[in-house]
mmCIF file of C-alpha atoms and ligand atoms in Angstrom:
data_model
loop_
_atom_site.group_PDB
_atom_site.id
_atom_site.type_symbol
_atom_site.label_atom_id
_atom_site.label_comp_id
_atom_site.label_asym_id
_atom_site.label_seq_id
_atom_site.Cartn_x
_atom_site.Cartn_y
_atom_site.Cartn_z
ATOM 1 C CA UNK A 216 4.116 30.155 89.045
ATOM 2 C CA UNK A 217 3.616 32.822 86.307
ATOM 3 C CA UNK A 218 6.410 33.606 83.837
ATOM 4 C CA UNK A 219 8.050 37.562 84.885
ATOM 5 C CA UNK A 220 7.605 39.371 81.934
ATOM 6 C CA UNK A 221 11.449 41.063 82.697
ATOM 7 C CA UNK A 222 12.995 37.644 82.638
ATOM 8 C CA UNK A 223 11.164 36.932 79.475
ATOM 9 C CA UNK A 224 12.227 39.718 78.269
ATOM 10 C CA UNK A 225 15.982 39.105 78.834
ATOM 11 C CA UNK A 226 15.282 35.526 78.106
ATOM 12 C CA UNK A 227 14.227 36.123 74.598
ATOM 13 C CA UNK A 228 17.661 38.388 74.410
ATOM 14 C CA UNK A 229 19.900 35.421 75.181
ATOM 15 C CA UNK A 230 18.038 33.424 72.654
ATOM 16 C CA UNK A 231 18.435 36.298 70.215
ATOM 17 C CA UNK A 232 22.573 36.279 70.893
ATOM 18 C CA UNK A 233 22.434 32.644 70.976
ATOM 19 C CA UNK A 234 21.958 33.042 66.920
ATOM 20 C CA UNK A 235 24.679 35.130 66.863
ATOM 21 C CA UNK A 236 26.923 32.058 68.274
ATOM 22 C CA UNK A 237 25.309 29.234 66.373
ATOM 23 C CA UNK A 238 27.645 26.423 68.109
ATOM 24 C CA UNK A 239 26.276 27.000 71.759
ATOM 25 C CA UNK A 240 22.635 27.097 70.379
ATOM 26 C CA UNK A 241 21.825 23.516 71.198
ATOM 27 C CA UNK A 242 23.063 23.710 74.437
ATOM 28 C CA UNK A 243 21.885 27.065 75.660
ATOM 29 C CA UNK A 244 18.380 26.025 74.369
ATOM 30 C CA UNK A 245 18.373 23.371 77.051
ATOM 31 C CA UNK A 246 19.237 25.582 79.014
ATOM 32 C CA UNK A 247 16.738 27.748 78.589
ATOM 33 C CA UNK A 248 14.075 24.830 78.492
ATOM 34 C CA UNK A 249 15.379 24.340 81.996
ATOM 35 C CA UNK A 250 14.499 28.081 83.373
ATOM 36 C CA UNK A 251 11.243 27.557 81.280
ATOM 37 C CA UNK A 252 10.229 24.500 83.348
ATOM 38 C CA UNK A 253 12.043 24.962 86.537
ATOM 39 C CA UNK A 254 12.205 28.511 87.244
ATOM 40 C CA UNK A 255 9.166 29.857 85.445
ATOM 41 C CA UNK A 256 7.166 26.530 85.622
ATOM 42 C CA UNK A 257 6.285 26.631 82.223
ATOM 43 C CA UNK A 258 6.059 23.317 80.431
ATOM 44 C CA UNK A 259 6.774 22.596 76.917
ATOM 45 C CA UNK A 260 4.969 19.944 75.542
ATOM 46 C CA UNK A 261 5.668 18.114 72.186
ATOM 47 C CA UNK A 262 3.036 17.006 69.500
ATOM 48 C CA UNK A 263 1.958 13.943 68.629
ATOM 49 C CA UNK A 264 3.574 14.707 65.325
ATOM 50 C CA UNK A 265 7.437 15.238 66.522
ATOM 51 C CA UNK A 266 7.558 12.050 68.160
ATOM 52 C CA UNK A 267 6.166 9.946 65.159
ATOM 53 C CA UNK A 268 9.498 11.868 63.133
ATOM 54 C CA UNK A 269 11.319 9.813 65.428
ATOM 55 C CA UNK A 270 9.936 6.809 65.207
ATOM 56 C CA UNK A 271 7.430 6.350 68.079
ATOM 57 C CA UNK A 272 3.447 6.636 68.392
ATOM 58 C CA UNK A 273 2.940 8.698 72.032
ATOM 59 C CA UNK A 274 1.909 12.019 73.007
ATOM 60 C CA UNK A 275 2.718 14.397 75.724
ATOM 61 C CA UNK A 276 -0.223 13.822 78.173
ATOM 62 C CA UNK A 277 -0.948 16.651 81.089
ATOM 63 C CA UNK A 278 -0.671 13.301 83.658
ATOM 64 C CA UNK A 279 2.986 12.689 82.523
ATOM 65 C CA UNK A 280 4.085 16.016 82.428
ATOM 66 C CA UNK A 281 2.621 16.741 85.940
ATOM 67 C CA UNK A 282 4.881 13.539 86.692
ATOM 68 C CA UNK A 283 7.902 15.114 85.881
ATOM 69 C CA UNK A 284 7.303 18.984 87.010
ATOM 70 C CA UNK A 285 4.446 18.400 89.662
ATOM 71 C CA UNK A 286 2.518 21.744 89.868
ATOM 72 C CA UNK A 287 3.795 23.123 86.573
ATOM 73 C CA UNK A 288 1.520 24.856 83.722
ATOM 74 C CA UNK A 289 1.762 24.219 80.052
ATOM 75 C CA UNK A 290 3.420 26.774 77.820
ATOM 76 C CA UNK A 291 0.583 28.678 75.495
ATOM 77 C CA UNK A 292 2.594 31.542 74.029
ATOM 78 C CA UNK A 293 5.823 32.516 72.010
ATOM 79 C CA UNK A 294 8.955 29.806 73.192
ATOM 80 C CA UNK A 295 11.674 32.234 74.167
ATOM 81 C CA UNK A 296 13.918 29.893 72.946
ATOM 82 C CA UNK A 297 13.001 31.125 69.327
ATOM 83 C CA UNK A 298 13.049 34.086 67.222
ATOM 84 C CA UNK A 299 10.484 36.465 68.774
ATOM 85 C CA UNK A 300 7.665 37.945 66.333
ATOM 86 C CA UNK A 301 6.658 41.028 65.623
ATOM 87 C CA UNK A 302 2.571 41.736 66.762
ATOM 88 C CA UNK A 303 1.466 41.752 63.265
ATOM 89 C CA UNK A 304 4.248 39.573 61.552
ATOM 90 C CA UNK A 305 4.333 39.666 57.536
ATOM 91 C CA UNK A 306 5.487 37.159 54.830
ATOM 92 C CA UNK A 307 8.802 38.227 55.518
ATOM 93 C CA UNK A 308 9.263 37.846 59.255
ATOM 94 C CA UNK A 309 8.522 34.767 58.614
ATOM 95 C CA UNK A 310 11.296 34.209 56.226
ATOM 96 C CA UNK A 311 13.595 36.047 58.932
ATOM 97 C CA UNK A 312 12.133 34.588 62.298
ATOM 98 C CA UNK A 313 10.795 31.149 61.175
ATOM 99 C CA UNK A 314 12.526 29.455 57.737
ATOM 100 C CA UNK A 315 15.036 27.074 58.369
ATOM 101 C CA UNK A 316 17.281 28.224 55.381
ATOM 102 C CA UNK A 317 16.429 30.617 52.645
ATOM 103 C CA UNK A 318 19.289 30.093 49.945
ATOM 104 C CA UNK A 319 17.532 27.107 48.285
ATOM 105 C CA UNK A 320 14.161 29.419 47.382
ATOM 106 C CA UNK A 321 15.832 32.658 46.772
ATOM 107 C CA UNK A 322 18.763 31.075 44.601
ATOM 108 C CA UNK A 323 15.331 29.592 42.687
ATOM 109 C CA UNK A 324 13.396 33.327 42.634
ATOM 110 C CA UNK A 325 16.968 34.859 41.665
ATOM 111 C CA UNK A 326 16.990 32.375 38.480
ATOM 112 C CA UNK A 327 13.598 32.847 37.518
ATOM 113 C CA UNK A 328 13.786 36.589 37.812
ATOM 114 C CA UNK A 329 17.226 36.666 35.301
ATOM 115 C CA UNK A 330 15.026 34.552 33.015
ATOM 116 C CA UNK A 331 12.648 37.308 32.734
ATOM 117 C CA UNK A 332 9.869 35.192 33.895
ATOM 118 C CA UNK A 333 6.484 37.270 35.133
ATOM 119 C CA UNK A 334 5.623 37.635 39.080
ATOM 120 C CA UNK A 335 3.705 35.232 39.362
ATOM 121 C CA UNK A 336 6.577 32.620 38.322
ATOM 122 C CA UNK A 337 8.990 34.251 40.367
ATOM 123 C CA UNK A 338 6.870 34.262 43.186
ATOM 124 C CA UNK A 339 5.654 30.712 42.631
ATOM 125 C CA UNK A 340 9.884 29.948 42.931
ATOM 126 C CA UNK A 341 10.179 32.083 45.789
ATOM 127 C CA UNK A 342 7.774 30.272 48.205
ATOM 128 C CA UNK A 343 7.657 26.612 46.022
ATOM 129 C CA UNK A 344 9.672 25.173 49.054
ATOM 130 C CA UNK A 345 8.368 26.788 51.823
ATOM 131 C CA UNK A 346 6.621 23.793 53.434
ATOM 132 C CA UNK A 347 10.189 21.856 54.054
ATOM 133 C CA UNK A 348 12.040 24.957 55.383
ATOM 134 C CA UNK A 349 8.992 25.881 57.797
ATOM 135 C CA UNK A 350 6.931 22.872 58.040
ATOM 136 C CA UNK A 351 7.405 19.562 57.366
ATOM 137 C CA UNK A 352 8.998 17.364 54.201
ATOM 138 C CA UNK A 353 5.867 14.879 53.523
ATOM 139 C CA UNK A 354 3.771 15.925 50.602
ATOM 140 C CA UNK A 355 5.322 19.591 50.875
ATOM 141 C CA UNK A 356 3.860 21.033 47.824
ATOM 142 C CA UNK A 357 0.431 20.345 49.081
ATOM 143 C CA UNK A 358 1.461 21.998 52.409
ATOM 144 C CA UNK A 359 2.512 24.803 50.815
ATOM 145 C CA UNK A 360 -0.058 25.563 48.624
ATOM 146 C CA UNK A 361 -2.559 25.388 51.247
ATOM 147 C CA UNK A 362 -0.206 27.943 53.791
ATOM 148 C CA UNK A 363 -0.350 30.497 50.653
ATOM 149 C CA UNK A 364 -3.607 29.435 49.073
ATOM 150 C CA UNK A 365 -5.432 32.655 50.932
ATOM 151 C CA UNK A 366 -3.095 35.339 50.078
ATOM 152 C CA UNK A 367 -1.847 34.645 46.283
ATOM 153 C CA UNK A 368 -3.245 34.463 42.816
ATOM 154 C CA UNK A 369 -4.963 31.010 42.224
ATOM 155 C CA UNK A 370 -2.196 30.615 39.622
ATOM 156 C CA UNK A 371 0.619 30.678 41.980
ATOM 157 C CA UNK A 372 -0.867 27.993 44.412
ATOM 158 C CA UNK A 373 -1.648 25.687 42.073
ATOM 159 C CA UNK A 374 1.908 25.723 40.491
ATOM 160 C CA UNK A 375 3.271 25.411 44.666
ATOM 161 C CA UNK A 376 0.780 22.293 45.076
ATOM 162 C CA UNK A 377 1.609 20.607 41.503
ATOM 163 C CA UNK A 378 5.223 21.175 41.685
ATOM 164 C CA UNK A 379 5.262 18.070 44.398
ATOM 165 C CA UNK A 380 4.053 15.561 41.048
ATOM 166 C CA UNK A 381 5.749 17.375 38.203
ATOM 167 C CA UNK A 382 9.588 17.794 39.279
ATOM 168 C CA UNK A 383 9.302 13.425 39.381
ATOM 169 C CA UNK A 384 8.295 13.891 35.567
ATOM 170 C CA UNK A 385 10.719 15.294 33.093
ATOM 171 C CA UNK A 386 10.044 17.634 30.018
ATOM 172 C CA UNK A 387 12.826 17.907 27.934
ATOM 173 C CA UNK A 388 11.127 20.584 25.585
ATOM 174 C CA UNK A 389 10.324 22.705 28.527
ATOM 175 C CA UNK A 390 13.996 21.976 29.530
ATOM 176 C CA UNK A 391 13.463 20.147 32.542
ATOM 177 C CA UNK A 392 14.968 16.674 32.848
ATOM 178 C CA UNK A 393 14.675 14.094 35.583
ATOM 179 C CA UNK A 394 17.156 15.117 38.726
ATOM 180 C CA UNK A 395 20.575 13.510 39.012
ATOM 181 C CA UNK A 396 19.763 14.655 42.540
ATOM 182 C CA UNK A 397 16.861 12.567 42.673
ATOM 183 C CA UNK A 398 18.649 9.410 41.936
ATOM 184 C CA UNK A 399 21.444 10.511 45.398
ATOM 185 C CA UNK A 400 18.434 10.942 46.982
ATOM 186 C CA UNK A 401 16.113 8.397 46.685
ATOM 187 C CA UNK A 402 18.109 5.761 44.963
ATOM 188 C CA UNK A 403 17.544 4.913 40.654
ATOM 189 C CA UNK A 404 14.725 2.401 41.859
ATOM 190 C CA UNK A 405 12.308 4.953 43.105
ATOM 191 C CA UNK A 406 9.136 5.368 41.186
ATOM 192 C CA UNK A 407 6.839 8.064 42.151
ATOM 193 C CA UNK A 408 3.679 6.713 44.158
ATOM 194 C CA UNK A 409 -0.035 6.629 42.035
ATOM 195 C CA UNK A 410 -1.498 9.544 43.745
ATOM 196 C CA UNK A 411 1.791 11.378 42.384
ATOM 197 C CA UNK A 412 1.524 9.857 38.911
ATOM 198 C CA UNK A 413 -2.642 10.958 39.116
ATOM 199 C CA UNK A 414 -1.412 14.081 39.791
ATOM 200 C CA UNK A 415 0.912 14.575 36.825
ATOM 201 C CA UNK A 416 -1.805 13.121 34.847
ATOM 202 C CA UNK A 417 -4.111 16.005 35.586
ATOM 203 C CA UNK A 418 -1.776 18.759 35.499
ATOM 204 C CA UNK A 419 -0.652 17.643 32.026
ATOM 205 C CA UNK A 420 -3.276 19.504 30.223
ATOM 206 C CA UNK A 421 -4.439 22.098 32.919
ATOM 207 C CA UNK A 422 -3.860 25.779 31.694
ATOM 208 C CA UNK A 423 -1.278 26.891 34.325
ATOM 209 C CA UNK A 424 0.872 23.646 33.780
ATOM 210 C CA UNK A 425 3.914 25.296 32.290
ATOM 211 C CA UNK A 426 3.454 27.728 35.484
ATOM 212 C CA UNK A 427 4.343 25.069 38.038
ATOM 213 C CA UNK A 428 6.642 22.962 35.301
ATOM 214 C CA UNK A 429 8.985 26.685 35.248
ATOM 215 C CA UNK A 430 9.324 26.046 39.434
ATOM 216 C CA UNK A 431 10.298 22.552 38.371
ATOM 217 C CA UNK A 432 12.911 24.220 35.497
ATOM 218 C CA UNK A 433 13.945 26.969 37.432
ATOM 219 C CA UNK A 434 14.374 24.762 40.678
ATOM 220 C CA UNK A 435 18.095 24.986 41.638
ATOM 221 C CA UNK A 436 19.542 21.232 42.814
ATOM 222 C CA UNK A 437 22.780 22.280 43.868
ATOM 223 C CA UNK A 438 23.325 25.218 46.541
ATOM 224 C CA UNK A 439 26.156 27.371 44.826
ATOM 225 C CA UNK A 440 28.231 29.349 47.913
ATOM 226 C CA UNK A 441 28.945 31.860 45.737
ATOM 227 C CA UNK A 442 25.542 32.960 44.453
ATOM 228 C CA UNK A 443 25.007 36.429 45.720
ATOM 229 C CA UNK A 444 20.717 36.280 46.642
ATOM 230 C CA UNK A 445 19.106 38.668 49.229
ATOM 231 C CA UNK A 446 15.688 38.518 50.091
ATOM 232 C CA UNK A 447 15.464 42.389 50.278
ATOM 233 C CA UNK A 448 15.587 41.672 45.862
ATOM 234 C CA UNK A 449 11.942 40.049 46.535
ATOM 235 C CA UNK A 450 10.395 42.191 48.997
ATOM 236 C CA UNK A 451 8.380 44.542 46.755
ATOM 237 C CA UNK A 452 7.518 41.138 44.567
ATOM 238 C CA UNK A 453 5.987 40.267 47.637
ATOM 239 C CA UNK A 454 4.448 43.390 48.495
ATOM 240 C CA UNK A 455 2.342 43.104 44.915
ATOM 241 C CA UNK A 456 1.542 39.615 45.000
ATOM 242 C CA UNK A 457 1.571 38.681 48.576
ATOM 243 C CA UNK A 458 -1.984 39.909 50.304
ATOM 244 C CA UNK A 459 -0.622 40.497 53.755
ATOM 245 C CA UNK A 460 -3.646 40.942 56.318
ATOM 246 C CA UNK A 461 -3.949 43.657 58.430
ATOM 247 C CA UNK A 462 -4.006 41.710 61.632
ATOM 248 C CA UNK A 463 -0.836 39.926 60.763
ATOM 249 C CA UNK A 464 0.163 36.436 58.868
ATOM 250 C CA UNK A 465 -1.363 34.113 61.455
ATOM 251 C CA UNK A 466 -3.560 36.279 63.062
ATOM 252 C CA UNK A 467 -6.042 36.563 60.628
ATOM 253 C CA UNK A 468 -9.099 34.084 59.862
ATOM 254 C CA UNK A 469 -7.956 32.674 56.793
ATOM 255 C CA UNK A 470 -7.953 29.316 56.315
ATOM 256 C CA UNK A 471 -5.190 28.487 56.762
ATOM 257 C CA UNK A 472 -3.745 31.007 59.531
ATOM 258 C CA UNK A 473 -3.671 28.192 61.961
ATOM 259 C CA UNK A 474 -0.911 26.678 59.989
ATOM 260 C CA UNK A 475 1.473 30.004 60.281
ATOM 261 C CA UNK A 476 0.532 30.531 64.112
ATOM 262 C CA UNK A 477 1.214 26.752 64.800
ATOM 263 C CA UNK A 478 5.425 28.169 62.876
ATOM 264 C CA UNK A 479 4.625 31.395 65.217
ATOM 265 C CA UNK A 480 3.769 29.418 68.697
ATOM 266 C CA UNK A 481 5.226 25.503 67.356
ATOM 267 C CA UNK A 482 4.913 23.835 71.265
ATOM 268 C CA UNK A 483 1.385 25.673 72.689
ATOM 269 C CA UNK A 484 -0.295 23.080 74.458
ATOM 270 C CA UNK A 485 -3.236 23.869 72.901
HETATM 271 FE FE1 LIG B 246 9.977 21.106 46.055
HETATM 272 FE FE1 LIG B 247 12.992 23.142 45.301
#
């Protein structure tokens, strides 16, 4: 019944190569979904949460999954099927092991850095999106203020969480206009919803307001292929403005370390 730690072991090194060849990686994660519940008996369940994404309200229950794999137990560690993470993972592993795509908030960081903006801006840039690469899309500035709330300056978390009102609101002085993207996007009918125009209404005054309107200027629209951006340029950024804990991002008791170790551990039963 219990998972052999040798097979996870050289299960977690096919799903390592599998990133190497990214056009067998759907298929080879079935595949190893498949040894997970048929070999090692180790269920994956789904939460509540993917299956509203796709349009229906139901829930993995232990009765239905017994129906399908009668006997099996319910996965509650690491899926071998992603990235595995280090004991005490940082900031950065997360970047490596966890974020869908980095080019969009590095690209971001990159400008704001040429601008000669302080670290706090650049680091506001840096992680201003990390709630849609990691998370989810919905309200992702507020997601991602509160994932970084315990470990940066005040200042940075705020600009993260008002970033999600201001980049609907253009500044022309501050050199910020309204997104040609926006209008591809969301169509030139879309007005911003109250709570977002409450929010732009408070931010308008606050102190750090030209803090989160420089994510908004320095926000990049259009991925250019031949930007050259590494994240080793940010890592000592990080180092001084990032407070990594000791036990690792996720680990800790933060309040908001549930939301990394639900990235770390994204199917746990429990
Ligand atoms: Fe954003
Ligand atoms: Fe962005």
């Amino acid at each position: 019944m219990l998972s052999n730690p040798s097979r996870g072991n050289a299960q977690r090194d096919e799903a390592m190569n599998q990133h190497a060849n990214p056009q067998s990686i759907s298929q080879q994660a079935d595949e190893l979904e498949e040894h997970m519940m048929h070999e090692l008996e180790r269920v994956v369940s789904k939460s509540t949460l993917h299956y509203l994404a796709d349009g229906e309200v139901k829930m993995d229950s232990s009765a239905g999954l017994w129906a399908k794999h009668p006997g099996a137990v319910f996965n509650m560690g690491p899926d071998p099927r992603l990235p595995p993470m280090p004991a005490k993972p940082t900031l950065v592993d997360y970047f490596r092991c966890r974020f869908a795509s980095h080019a969009h908030l590095l690209q971001s960081a990159t400008h704001a850095l040429k601008a000669g903006h302080n670290e706090k801006v650049i680091l506001a840039c840096l992680l201003h999106d990390i709630g849609v690469v990691s998370f989810i899309r919905c309200d992702h500035g507020y997601w991602g203020a509160q994932m970084i709330e315990p470990y940066v300056d005040e200042e940075v978390s705020w600009a993260v969480r008002t970033h999600q009102a201001l980049r609907f609101f253009p500044d022309e002085a501050a050199g910020y206009k309204y997104p040609e993207m926006y209008i591809k996007l969301f169509g030139d009918d879309y007005r911003p919803e109250p709570y977002i125009v409450a929010e732009y209404e408070r931010a308008k005054n606050h102190k750090w307001y030209m803090t989160s309107r420089l994510i908004c200027v320095n926000d990049i629209y259009s991925f250019d292929p031949n930007a050259k951006v590494n994240l080793d340029d940010f890592v000592d950024i990080i180092g001084r403005n990032f407070r990594q804990p000791e036990e690792g991002l996720g680990l800790d008791s933060s309040p908001s370390s549930h939301m990394w170790r639900t990235m770390m551990w994204p199917n746990r039963f429990l």
